[in-house]
Coordinates of C-alpha atoms in Angstrom, one line a residue:
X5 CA 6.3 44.3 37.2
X6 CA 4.3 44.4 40.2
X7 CA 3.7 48.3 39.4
X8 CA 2.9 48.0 36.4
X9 CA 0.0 45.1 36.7
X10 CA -1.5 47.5 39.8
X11 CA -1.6 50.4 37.2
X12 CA -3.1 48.5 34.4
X13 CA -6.0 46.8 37.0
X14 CA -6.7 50.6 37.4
X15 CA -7.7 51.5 33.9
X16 CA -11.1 51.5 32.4
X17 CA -11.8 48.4 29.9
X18 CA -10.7 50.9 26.8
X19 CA -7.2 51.9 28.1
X20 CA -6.4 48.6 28.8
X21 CA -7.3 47.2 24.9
X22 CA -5.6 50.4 23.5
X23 CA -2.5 49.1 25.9
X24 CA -2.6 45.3 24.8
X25 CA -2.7 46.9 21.4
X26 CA 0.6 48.7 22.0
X27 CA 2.1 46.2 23.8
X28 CA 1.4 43.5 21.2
X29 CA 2.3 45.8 18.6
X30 CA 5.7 46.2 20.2
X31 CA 6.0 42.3 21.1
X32 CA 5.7 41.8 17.2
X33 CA 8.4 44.7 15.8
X34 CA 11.2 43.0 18.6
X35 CA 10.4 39.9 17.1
X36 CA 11.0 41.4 13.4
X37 CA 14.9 41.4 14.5
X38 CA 15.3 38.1 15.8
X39 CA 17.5 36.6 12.9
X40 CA 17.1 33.1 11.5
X41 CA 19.8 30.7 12.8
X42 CA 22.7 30.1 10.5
X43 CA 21.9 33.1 8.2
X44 CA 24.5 36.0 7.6
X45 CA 22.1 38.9 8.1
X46 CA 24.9 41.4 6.2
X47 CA 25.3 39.3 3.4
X48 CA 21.5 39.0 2.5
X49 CA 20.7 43.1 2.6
X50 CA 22.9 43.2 -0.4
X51 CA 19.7 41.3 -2.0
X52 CA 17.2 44.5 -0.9
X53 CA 19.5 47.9 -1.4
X54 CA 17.6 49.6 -4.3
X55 CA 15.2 47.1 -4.7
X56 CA 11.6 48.6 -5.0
X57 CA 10.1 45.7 -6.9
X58 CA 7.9 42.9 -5.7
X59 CA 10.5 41.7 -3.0
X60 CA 10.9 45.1 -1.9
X61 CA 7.3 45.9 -0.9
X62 CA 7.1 42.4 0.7
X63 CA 9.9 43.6 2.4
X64 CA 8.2 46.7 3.3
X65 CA 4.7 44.9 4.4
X66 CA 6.6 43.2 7.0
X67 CA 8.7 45.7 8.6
X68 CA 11.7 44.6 7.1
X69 CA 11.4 41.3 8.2
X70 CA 12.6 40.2 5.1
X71 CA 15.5 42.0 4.6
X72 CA 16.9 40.9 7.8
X73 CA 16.1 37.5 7.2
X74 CA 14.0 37.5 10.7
X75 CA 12.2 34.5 12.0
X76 CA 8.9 36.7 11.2
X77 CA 10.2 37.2 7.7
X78 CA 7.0 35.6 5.8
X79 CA 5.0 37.8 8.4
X80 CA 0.9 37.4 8.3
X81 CA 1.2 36.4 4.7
X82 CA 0.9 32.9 4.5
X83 CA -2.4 33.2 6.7
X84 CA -4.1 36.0 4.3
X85 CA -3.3 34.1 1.1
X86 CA -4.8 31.1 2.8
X87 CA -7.9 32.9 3.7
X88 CA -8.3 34.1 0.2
X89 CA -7.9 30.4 -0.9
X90 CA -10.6 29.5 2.0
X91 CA -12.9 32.5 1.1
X92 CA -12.8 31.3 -3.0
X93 CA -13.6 27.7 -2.0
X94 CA -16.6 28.7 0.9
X95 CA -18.0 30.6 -2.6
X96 CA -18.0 27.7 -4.4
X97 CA -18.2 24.6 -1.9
X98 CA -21.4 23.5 -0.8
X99 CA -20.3 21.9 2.4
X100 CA -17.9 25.4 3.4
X101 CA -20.7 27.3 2.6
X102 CA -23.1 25.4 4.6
X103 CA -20.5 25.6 7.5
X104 CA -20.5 29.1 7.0
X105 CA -24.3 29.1 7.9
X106 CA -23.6 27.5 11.0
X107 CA -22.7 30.5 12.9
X108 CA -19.8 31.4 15.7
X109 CA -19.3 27.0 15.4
X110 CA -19.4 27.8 12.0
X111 CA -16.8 30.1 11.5
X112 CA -14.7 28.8 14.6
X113 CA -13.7 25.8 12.3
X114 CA -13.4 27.8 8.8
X115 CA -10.7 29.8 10.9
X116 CA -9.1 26.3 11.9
X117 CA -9.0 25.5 8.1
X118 CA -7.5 28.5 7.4
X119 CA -4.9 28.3 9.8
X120 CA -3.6 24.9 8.6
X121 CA -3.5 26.3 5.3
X122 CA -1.7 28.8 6.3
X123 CA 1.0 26.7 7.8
X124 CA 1.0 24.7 5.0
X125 CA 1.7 27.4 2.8
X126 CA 4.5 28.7 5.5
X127 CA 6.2 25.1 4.9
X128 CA 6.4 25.7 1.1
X129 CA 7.6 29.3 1.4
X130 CA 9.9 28.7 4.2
X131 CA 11.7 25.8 2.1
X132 CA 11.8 28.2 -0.6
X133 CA 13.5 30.7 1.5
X134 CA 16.1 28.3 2.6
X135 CA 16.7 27.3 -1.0
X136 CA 17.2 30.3 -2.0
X137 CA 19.6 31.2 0.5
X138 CA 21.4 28.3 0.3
X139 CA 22.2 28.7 -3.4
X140 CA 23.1 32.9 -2.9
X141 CA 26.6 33.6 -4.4
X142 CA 29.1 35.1 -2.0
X143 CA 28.8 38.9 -1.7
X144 CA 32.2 40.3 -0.7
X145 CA 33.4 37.1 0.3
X146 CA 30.6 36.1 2.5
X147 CA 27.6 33.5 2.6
X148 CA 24.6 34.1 2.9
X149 CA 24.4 30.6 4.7
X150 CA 26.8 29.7 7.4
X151 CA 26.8 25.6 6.9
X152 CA 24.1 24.9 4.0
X153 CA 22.7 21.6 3.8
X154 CA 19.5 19.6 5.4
X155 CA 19.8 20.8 9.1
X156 CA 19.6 24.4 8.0
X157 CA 16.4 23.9 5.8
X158 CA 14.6 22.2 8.3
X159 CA 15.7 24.6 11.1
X160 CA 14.6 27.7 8.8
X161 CA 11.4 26.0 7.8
X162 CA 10.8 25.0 11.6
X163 CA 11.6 28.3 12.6
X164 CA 9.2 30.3 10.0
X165 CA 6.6 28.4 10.9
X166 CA 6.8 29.2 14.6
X167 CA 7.3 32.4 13.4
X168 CA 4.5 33.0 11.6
X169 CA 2.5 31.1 13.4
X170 CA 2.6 33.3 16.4
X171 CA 1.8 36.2 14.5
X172 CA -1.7 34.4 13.6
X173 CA -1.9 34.1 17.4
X174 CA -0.6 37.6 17.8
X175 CA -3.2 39.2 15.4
X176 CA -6.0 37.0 16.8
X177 CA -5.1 37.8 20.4
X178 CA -5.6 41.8 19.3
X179 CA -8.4 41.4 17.7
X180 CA -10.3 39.2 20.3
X181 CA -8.5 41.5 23.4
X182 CA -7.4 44.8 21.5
X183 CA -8.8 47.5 19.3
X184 CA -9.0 47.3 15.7
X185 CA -8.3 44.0 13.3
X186 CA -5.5 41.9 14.7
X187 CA -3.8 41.1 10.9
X188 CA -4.4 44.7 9.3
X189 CA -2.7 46.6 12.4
X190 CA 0.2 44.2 11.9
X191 CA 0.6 45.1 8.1
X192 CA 0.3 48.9 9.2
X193 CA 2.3 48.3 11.9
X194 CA 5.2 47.2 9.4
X195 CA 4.7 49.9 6.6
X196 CA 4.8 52.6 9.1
X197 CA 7.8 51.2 10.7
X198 CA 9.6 51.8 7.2
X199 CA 8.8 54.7 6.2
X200 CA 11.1 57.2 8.5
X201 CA 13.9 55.0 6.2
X202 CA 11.9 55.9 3.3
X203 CA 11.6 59.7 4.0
X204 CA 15.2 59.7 5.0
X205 CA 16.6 58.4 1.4
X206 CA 14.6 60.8 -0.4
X207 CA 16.2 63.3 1.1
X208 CA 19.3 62.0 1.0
X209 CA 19.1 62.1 -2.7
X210 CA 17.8 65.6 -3.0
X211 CA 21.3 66.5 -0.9
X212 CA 23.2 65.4 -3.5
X213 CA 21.1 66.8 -6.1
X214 CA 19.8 63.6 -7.5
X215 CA 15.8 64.7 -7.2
X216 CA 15.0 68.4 -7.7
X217 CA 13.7 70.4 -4.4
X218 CA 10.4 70.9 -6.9
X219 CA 10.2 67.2 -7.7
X220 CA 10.3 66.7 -3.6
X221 CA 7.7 68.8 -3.5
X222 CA 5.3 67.2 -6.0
X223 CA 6.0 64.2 -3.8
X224 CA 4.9 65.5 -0.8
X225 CA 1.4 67.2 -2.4
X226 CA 0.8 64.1 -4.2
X227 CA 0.9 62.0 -0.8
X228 CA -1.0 64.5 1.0
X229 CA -3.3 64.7 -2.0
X230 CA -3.8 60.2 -2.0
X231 CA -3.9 60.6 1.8
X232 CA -7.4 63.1 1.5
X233 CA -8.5 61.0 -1.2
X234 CA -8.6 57.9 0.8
X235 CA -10.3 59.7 3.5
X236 CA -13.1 61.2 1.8
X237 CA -13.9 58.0 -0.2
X238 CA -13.4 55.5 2.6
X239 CA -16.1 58.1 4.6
X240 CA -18.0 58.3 1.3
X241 CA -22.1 56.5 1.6
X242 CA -24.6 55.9 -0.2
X243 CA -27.6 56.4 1.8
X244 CA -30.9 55.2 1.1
X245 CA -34.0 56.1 2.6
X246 CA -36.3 53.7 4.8
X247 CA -39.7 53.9 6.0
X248 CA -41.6 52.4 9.0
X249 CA -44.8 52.8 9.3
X250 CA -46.5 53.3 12.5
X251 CA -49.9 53.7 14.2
X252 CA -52.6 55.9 12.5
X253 CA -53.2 59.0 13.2
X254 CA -56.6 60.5 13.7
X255 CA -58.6 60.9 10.7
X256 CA -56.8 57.7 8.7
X257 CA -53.6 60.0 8.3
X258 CA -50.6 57.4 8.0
X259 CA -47.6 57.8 10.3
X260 CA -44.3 56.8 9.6
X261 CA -40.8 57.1 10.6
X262 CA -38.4 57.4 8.4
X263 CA -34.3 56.3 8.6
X264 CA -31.5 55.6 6.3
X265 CA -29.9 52.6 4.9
X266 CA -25.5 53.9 5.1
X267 CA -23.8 51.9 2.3
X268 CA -20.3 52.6 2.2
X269 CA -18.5 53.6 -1.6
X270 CA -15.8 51.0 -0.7
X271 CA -17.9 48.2 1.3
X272 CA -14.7 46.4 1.0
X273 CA -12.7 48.3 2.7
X274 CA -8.9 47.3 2.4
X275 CA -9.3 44.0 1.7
X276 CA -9.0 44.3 -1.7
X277 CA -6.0 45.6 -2.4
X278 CA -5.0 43.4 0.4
X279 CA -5.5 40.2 -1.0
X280 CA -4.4 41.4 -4.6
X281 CA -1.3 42.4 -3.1
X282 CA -0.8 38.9 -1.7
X283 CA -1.6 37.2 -4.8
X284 CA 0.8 39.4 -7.3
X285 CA 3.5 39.0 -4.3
X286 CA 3.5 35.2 -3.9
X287 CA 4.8 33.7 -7.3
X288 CA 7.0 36.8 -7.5
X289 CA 8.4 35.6 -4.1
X290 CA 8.6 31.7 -4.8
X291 CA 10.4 32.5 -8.3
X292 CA 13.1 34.7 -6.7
X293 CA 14.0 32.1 -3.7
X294 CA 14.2 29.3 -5.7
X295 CA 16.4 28.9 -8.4
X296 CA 15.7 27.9 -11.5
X297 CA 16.7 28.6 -15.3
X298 CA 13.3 26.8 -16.5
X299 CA 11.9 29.3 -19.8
X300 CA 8.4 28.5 -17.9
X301 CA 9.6 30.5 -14.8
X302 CA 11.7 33.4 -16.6
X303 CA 7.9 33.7 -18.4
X304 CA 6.5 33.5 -15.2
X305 CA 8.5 36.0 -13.4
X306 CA 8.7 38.5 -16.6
X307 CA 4.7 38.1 -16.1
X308 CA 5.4 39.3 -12.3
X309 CA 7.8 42.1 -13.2
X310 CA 7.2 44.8 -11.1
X311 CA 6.2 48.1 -13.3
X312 CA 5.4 46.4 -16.1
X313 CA 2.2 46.4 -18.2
X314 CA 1.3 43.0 -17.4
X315 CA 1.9 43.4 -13.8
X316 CA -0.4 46.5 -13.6
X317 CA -3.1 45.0 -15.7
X318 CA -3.2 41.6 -13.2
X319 CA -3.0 44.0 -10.2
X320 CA -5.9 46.3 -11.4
X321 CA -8.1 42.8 -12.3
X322 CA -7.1 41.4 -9.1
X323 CA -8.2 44.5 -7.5
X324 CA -11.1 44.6 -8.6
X325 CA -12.0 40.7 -8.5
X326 CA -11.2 40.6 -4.7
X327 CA -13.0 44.3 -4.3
X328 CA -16.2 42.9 -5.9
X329 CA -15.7 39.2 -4.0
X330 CA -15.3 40.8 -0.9
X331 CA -18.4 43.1 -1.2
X332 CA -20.5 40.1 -1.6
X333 CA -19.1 38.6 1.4
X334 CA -19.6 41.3 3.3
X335 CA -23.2 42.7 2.0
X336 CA -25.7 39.9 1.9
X337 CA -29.1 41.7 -0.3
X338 CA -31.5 39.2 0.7
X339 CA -30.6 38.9 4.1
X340 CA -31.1 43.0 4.2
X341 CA -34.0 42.4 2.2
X342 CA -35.8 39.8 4.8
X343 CA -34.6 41.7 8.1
X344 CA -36.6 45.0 6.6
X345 CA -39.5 43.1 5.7
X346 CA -39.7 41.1 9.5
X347 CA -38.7 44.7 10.5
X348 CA -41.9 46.3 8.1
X349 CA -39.4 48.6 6.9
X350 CA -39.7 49.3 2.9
X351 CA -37.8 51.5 0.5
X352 CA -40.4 54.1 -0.7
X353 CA -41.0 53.3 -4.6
X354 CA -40.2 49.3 -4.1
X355 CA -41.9 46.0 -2.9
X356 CA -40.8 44.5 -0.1
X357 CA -38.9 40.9 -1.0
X358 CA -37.5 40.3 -4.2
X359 CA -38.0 44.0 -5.9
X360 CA -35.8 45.1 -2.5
X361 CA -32.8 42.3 -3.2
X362 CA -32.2 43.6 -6.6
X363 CA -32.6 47.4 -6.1
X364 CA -30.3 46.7 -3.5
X365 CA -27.9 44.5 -5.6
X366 CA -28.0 47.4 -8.6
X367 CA -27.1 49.7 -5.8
X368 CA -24.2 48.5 -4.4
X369 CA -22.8 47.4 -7.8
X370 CA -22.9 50.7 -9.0
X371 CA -21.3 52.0 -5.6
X372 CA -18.5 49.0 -5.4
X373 CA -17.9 50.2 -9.1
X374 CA -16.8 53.7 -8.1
X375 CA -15.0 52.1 -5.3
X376 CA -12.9 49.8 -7.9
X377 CA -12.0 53.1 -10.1
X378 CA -11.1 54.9 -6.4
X379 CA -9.1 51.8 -5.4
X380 CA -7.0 51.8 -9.1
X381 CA -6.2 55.6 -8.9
X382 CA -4.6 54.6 -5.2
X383 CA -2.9 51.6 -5.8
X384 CA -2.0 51.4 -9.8
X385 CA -1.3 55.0 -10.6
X386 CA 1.8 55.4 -7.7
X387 CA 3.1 52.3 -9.5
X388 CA 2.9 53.8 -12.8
X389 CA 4.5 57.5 -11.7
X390 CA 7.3 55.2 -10.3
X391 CA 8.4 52.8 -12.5
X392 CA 7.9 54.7 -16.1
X393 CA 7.7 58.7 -14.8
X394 CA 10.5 58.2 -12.5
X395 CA 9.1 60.2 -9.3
X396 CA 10.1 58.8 -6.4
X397 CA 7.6 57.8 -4.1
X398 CA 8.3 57.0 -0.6
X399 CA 5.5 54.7 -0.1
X400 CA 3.1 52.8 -2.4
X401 CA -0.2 53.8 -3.0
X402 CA -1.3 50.4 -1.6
X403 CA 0.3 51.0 1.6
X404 CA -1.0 54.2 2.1
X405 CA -3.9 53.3 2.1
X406 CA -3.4 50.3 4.2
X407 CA -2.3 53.1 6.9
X408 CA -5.1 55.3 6.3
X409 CA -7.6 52.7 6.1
X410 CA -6.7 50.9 8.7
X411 CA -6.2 54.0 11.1
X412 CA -9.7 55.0 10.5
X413 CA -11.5 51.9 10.7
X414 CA -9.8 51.3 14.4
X415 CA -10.9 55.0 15.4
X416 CA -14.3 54.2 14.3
X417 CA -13.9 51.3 16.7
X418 CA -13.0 53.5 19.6
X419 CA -15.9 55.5 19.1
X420 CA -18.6 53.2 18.9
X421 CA -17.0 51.4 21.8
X422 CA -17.1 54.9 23.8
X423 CA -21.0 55.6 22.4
X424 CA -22.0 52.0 23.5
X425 CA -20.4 52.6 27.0
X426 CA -21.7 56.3 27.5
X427 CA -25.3 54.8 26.4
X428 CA -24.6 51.8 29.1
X429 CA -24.3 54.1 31.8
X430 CA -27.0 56.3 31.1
X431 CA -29.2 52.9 30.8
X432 CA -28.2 51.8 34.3
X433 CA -28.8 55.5 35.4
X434 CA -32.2 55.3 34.5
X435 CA -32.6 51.7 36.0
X436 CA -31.3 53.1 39.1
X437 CA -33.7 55.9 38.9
X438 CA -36.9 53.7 38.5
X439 CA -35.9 51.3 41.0
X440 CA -36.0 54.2 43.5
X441 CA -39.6 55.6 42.6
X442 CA -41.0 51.6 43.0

């Protein structure tokens, strides 16, 4: 231990984020296999062989969390559906939004909202869970629950809730102390973890002759083809052009300098699909824990019925809703609009003030619309291939580019970080330098 903390006093202030990343990263997976007490692990699989529906891509968010009944089997969940519910309201609330305005106070106690919502919502799904197990029928002679009854759905609620609320602290510690976005690396963290399982089946099943070597093929262009797709459109701007004018030349000549205005295609980024994702899985997820032979919920959960029509039409809505919400989160026009005019920066062709804010709203409309149709091929068109074409996809469309995304934005990170520390030294360089001419 002692070697170890002398080695990592050593590295530079990059090497040791990238290693708190890893470490946390591998802090989480070892918690993914600690079981819940009283729960009989090998009976409760039996629930997740074959099952590619809605519980089997929960399952697959976390890691596998779920399958094993871990005390991180809700996973980061609970805290993103709460900050979709906490976004919605700060959009419509007068008093959220004006905390919002507030600054780092501001958004210190918005995140304190959010994260009692979040356990709030991890009480209801953890009871659920217990529920649900307790009321499992025996699969080859075994419970799913060891002694069912009140201790064991307080214990499993207590027990997700400290589970899931140290992976809030986990994903807050790596973003605050790490590289890249605490929750998202957690989520990629998971998927990625399942897929070597994922790879492995397929080609079981093209052993036995079950897929074609052709159809395994096809699998593996399409993937490669979804995986250049992503990165070309998550790379993708729409630059517009900015002038600044500057001091006069001789003879009345104007002078300006001229820059760009980058507006990414997909200004939301993953968050999106994200957040639809989270939506679509949490009814799906309640409904199938909880027991119940009400015609509201069979309508429900037929609703939710992964593959279905109904399910890809309230996927590709959602999609877009949270695509288009998120966007205006994100990209505030008249704040761009006010900084270029303090800044005397104008778009060539358009007033300064009001004339700016719309061209710039019709802009990124247009863009975030492109981003939408982008974001539907990724996520709705696997779903569709898999569930009425049959292919066999390893990995959803949504999680790819979850990976993809993800990956990239955290490289990004690490670059800028480098640029801003190589531009550091050269500043102090040249401080050093001028000191010694004075």
């Amino acid at each position: 231990m002692k070697i170890f903390a002398e080695t990592f006093s050593k590295m530079s202030d990059l090497q040791k984020r990238i290693m708190f990343t890893l470490v946390a990263l591998i802090i989480y997976r070892v918690g993914s296999f600690i079981p819940l007490p009283g729960v009989n692990a090998s009976a409760v699989v039996h629930l997740f062989e074959g099952n590619a529906g809605m519980l089997g891509m929960f399952d697959a968010f976390s890691g596998g969390s779920l399958s094993r009944m871990s005390v991180l089997a809700l996973n980061i969940f609970p805290y993103i559906s709460a900050s979709i519910v906490i976004q919605l309201l700060t959009a419509t609330s007068k008093s959220l939004s004006e905390l919002r305005k507030e600054g780092e106070s501001g958004r210190i106690k918005i995140n304190q909202y959010t994260r009692y919502l979040a356990v709030a919502l991890c009480v209801v799904q953890g009871y659920a869970v217990a529920k649900g197990l307790s009321a499992m029928p025996p699969v080859a002679g075994q419970l799913a629950v060891v002694n069912p009854g009140i201790w064991f759905d307080i214990s499993t609620v207590v027990a997700l809730v400290g589970g899931t609320t140290f992976v809030m602290w986990l994903a807050e510690q790596i973003t605050a102390r790490g590289v890249g976005q605490g929750a998202s690396l957690l989520i990629m963290a998971g998927i990625i973890a399942e897929v070597p399982a994922g790879i492995a089946r397929v080609f079981s099943l093209g052993a036995v002759g079950q897929i074609s070597p052709a159809m395994i093929a096809l699998i593996v262009v399409f993937v490669v083809g979804i995986v250049a797709l992503i990165a070309f459109m998550e790379q993708a701007q729409r630059r517009i052009q900015i002038m600044y004018p500057r001091q006069a030349m001789a003879g009345g000549a104007p002078n300006v300098n001229s820059s760009y205005l980058p507006l990414k295609i997909n200004i939301s980024g993953v968050m999106g699909p994200v957040f639809a994702s989270a939506i679509m899985m949490l009814p799906a997820f309640l409904l199938r824990f909880l027991p119940t032979d009400a015609l509201w919920a069979q309508r429900v959960q037929a609703l939710f019925t992964y593959g279905t029509i109904s399910y890809m039409l309230m996927f590709t809505f959602l999609i877009a809703f949270f695509a288009f919400f998120q966007t205006a989160v994100v990209f505030n026009s008249e704040d761009t609009s006010n900084n270029l005019k303090n800044a005397g920066g104008y778009i060539p062709g358009v007033r300064p003030g009001e004339q700016t804010m719309k061209f710039l709203d019709d802009i990124v409309s247009r863009t975030t619309a492109i981003g939408v149709i982008y974001l539907i091929v990724v996520c709705v068109f696997p779903i569709l291939l898999n569930t009425h074409f049959g292919v066999p996809i390893v990995v959803g469309g949504t999680a790819v580019l979850i990976v993809a995304g993800v990956t990239m934005d955290t490289a990004n990170q690490i670059q800028s970080y480098l640029v801003a520390k190589q531009y550091a030294s050269v500043i102090k360089k040249a401080n050093k330098k001028s000191r010694f001419r004075v």
